[in-house]
CSV table of C-alpha atoms and ligand atoms in Angstrom, one decimal:
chain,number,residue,atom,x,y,z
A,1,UNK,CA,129.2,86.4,110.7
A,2,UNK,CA,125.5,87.0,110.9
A,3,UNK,CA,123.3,83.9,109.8
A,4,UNK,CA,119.6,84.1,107.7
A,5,UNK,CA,117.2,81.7,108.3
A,6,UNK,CA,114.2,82.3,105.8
A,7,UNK,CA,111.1,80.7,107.4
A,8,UNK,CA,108.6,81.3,104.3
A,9,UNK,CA,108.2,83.6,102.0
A,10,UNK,CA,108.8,87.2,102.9
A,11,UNK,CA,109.8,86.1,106.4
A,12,UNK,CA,113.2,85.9,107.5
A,13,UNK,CA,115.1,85.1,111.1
A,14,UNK,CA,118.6,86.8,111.0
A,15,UNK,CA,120.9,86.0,113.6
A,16,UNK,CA,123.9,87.4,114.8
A,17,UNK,CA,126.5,87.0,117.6
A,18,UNK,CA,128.2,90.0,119.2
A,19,UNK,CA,130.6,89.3,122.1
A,20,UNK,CA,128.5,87.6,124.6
A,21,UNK,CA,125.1,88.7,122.9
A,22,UNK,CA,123.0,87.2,120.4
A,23,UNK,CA,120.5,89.5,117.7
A,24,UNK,CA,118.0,88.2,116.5
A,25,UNK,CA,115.7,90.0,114.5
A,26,UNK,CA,112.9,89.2,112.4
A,27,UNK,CA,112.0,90.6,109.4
A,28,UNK,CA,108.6,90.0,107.7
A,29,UNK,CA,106.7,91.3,104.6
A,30,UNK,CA,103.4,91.2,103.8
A,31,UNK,CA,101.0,93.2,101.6
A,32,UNK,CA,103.7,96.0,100.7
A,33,UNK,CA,104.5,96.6,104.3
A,34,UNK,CA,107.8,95.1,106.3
A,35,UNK,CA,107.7,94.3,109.8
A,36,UNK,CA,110.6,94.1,111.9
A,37,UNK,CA,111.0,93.0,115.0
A,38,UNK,CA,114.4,92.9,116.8
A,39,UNK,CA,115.8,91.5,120.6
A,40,UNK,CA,119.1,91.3,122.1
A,41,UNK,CA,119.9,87.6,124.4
A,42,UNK,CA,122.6,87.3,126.1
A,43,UNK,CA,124.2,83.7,125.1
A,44,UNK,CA,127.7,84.0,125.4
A,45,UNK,CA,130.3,83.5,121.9
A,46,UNK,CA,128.9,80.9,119.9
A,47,UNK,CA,131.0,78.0,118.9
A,48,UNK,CA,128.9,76.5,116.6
A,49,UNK,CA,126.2,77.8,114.1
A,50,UNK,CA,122.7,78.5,115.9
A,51,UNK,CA,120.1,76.2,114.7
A,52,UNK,CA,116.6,77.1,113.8
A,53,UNK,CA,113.8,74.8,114.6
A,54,UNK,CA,110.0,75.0,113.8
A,55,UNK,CA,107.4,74.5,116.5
A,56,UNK,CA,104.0,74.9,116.6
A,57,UNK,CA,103.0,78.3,115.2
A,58,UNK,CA,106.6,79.2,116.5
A,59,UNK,CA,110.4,79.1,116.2
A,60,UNK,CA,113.5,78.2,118.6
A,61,UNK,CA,116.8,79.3,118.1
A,62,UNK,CA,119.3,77.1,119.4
A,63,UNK,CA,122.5,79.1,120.2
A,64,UNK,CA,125.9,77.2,121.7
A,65,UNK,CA,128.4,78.5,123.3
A,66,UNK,CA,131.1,77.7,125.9
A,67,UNK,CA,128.3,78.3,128.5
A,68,UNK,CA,126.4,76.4,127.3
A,69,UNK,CA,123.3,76.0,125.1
A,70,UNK,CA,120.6,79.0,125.1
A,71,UNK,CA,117.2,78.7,123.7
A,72,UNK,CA,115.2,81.5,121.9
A,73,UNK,CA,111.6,81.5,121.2
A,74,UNK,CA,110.1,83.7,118.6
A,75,UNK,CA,106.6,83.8,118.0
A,76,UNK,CA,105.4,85.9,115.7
A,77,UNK,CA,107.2,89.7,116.7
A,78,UNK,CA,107.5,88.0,120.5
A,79,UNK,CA,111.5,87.4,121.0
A,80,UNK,CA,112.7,85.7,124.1
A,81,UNK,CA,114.5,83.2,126.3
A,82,UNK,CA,112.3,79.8,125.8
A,83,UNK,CA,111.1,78.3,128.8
A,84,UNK,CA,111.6,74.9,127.6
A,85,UNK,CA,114.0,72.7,125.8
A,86,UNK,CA,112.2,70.0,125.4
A,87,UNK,CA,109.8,71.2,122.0
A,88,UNK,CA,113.1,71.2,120.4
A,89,UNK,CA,113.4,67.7,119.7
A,90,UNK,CA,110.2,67.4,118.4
A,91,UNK,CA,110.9,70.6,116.3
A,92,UNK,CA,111.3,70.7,112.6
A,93,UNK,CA,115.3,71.9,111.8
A,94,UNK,CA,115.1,74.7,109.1
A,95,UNK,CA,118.3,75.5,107.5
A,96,UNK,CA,120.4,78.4,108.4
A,97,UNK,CA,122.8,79.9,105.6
A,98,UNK,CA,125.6,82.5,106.1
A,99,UNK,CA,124.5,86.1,105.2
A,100,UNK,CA,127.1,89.1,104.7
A,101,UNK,CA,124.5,91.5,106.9
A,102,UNK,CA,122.0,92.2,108.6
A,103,UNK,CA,119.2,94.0,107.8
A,104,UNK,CA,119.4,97.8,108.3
A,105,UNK,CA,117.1,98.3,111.2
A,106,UNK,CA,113.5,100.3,110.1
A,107,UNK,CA,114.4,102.8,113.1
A,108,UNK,CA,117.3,104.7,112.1
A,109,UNK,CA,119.3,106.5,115.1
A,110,UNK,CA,118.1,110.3,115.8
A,111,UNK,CA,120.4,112.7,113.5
A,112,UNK,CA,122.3,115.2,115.7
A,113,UNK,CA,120.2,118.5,116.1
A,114,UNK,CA,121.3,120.8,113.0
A,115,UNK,CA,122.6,124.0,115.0
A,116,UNK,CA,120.6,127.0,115.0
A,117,UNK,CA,121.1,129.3,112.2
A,118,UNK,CA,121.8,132.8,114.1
A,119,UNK,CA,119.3,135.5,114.4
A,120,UNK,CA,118.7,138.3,111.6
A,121,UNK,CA,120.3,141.5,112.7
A,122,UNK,CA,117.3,143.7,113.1
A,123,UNK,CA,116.6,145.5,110.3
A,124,UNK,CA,116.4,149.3,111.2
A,125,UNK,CA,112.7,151.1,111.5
A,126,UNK,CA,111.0,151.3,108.1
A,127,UNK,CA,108.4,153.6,107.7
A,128,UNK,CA,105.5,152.4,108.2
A,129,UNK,CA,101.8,152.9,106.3
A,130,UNK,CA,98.9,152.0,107.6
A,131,UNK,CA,96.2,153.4,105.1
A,132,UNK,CA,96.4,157.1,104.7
A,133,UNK,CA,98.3,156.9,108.4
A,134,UNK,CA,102.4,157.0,107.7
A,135,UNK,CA,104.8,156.3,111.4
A,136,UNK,CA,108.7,156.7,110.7
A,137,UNK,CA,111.4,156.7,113.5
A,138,UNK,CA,113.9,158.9,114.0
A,139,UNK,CA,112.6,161.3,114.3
A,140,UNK,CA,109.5,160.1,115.3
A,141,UNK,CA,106.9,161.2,113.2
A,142,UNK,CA,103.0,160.3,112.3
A,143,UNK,CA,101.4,161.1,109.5
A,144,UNK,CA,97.6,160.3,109.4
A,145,UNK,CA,96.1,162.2,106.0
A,146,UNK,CA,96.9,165.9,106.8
A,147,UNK,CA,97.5,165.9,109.9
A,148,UNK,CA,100.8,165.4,111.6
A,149,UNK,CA,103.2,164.7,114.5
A,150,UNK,CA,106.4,164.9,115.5
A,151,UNK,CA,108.5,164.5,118.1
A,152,UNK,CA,112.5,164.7,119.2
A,153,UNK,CA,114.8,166.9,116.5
A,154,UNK,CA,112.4,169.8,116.8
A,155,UNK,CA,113.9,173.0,118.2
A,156,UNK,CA,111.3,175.5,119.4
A,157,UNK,CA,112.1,178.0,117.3
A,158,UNK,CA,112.5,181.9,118.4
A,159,UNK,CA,110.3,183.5,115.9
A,160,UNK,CA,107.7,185.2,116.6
A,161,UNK,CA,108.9,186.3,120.0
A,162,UNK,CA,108.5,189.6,121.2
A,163,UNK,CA,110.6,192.3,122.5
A,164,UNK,CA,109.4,195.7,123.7
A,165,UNK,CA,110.9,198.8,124.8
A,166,UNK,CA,112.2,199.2,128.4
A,167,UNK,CA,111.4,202.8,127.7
A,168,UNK,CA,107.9,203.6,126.8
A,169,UNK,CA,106.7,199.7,125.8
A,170,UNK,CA,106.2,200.0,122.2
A,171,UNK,CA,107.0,197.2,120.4
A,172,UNK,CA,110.6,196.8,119.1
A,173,UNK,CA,111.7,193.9,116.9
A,174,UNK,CA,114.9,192.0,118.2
A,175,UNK,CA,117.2,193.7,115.7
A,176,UNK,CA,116.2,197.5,116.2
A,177,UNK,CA,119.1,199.3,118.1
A,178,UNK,CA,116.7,202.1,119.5
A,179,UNK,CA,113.4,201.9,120.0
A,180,UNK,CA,110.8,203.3,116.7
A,181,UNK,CA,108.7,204.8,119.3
A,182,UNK,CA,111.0,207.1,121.7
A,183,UNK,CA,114.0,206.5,119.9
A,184,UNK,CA,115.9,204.6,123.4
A,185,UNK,CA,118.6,203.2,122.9
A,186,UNK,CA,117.9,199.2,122.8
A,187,UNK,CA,121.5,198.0,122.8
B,201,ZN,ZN1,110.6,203.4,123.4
């Protein structure tokens, strides 16, 4: 059962005991802004509630347990073991009152890393522009105002080549069967 000690307005001591540790943590607000400050003692199981004592500008915590009694000093967001236990005496008890939790802490645990949402399949080639310049793949081809390349897909084509006559040399197209000149047979 955690345990709230308010020590003015806006400023709180919550104290709680888990197993052989005791949290304390300090909460304070001021001018729209909350403070926090939080430490971890080891004290043992308590078997009484932990007093809370004013001192000075300070505060000591008073926790029992089987072991024996630990100290805490908390001044202002410093937490820790108190050196002595003799300013308790003098100290000014503040009540301490049941709470049903502690404050959510202002650092909230890391979320697990959101796995990676898998990669685009690539998109094929578009054609590309570029002002009057045009590049398309497959085949691959450039365009760049009138003028134009292309390579891959392109057969050389036969036409235009020349045959001539094994007889005399006259020029023959590829279909004549004799030659126009000499009349030779071609094929
Ligand atoms: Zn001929």
């Amino acid at each position: 059962m955690p345990y709230r000690c308010d020590l003015g307005p806006g400023h709180s001591i919550y104290l709680d005991n888990q197993g052989n540790a005791t949290i304390i943590l300090v909460s304070s607000t001021g001018a729209g802004q909350q403070q926090q400050a939080s430490n971890t003692v080891h004290t043992g199981p308590w078997t009484d509630v932990p007093q809370v004592a004013q001192v000075g500008n300070g505060v000591l915590i008073r926790c029992v347990s089987a072991q024996g009694v630990v100290m805490v000093q908390v001044q202002g967001s410093q937490i820790g073991l108190a050196t002595s236990a003799a300013a308790w005496a003098s100290g000014q008890t503040i009540a301490v009152q049941p709470t049903d939790h502690m404050p959510v802490p202002k650092m909230r645990p890391m979320e697990p890393m959101q796995p990676m949402e898998p990669m685009e399949p690539m998109q094929p080639m578009q054609p590309m522009r570029m002002g009057n310049m045009q590049m398309s793949a497959n085949p691959m081809a450039m365009r760049m105002g009138n003028m134009e390349m292309q390579m891959g897909n392109t057969e050389a084509t036969p036409k235009g080549q020349r045959q001539f006559c094994t007889q005399c040399g006259a020029s023959v197209s590829p279909e004549d069967r004799f030659c126009g000149s000499c009349g030779h047979q071609l094929k």
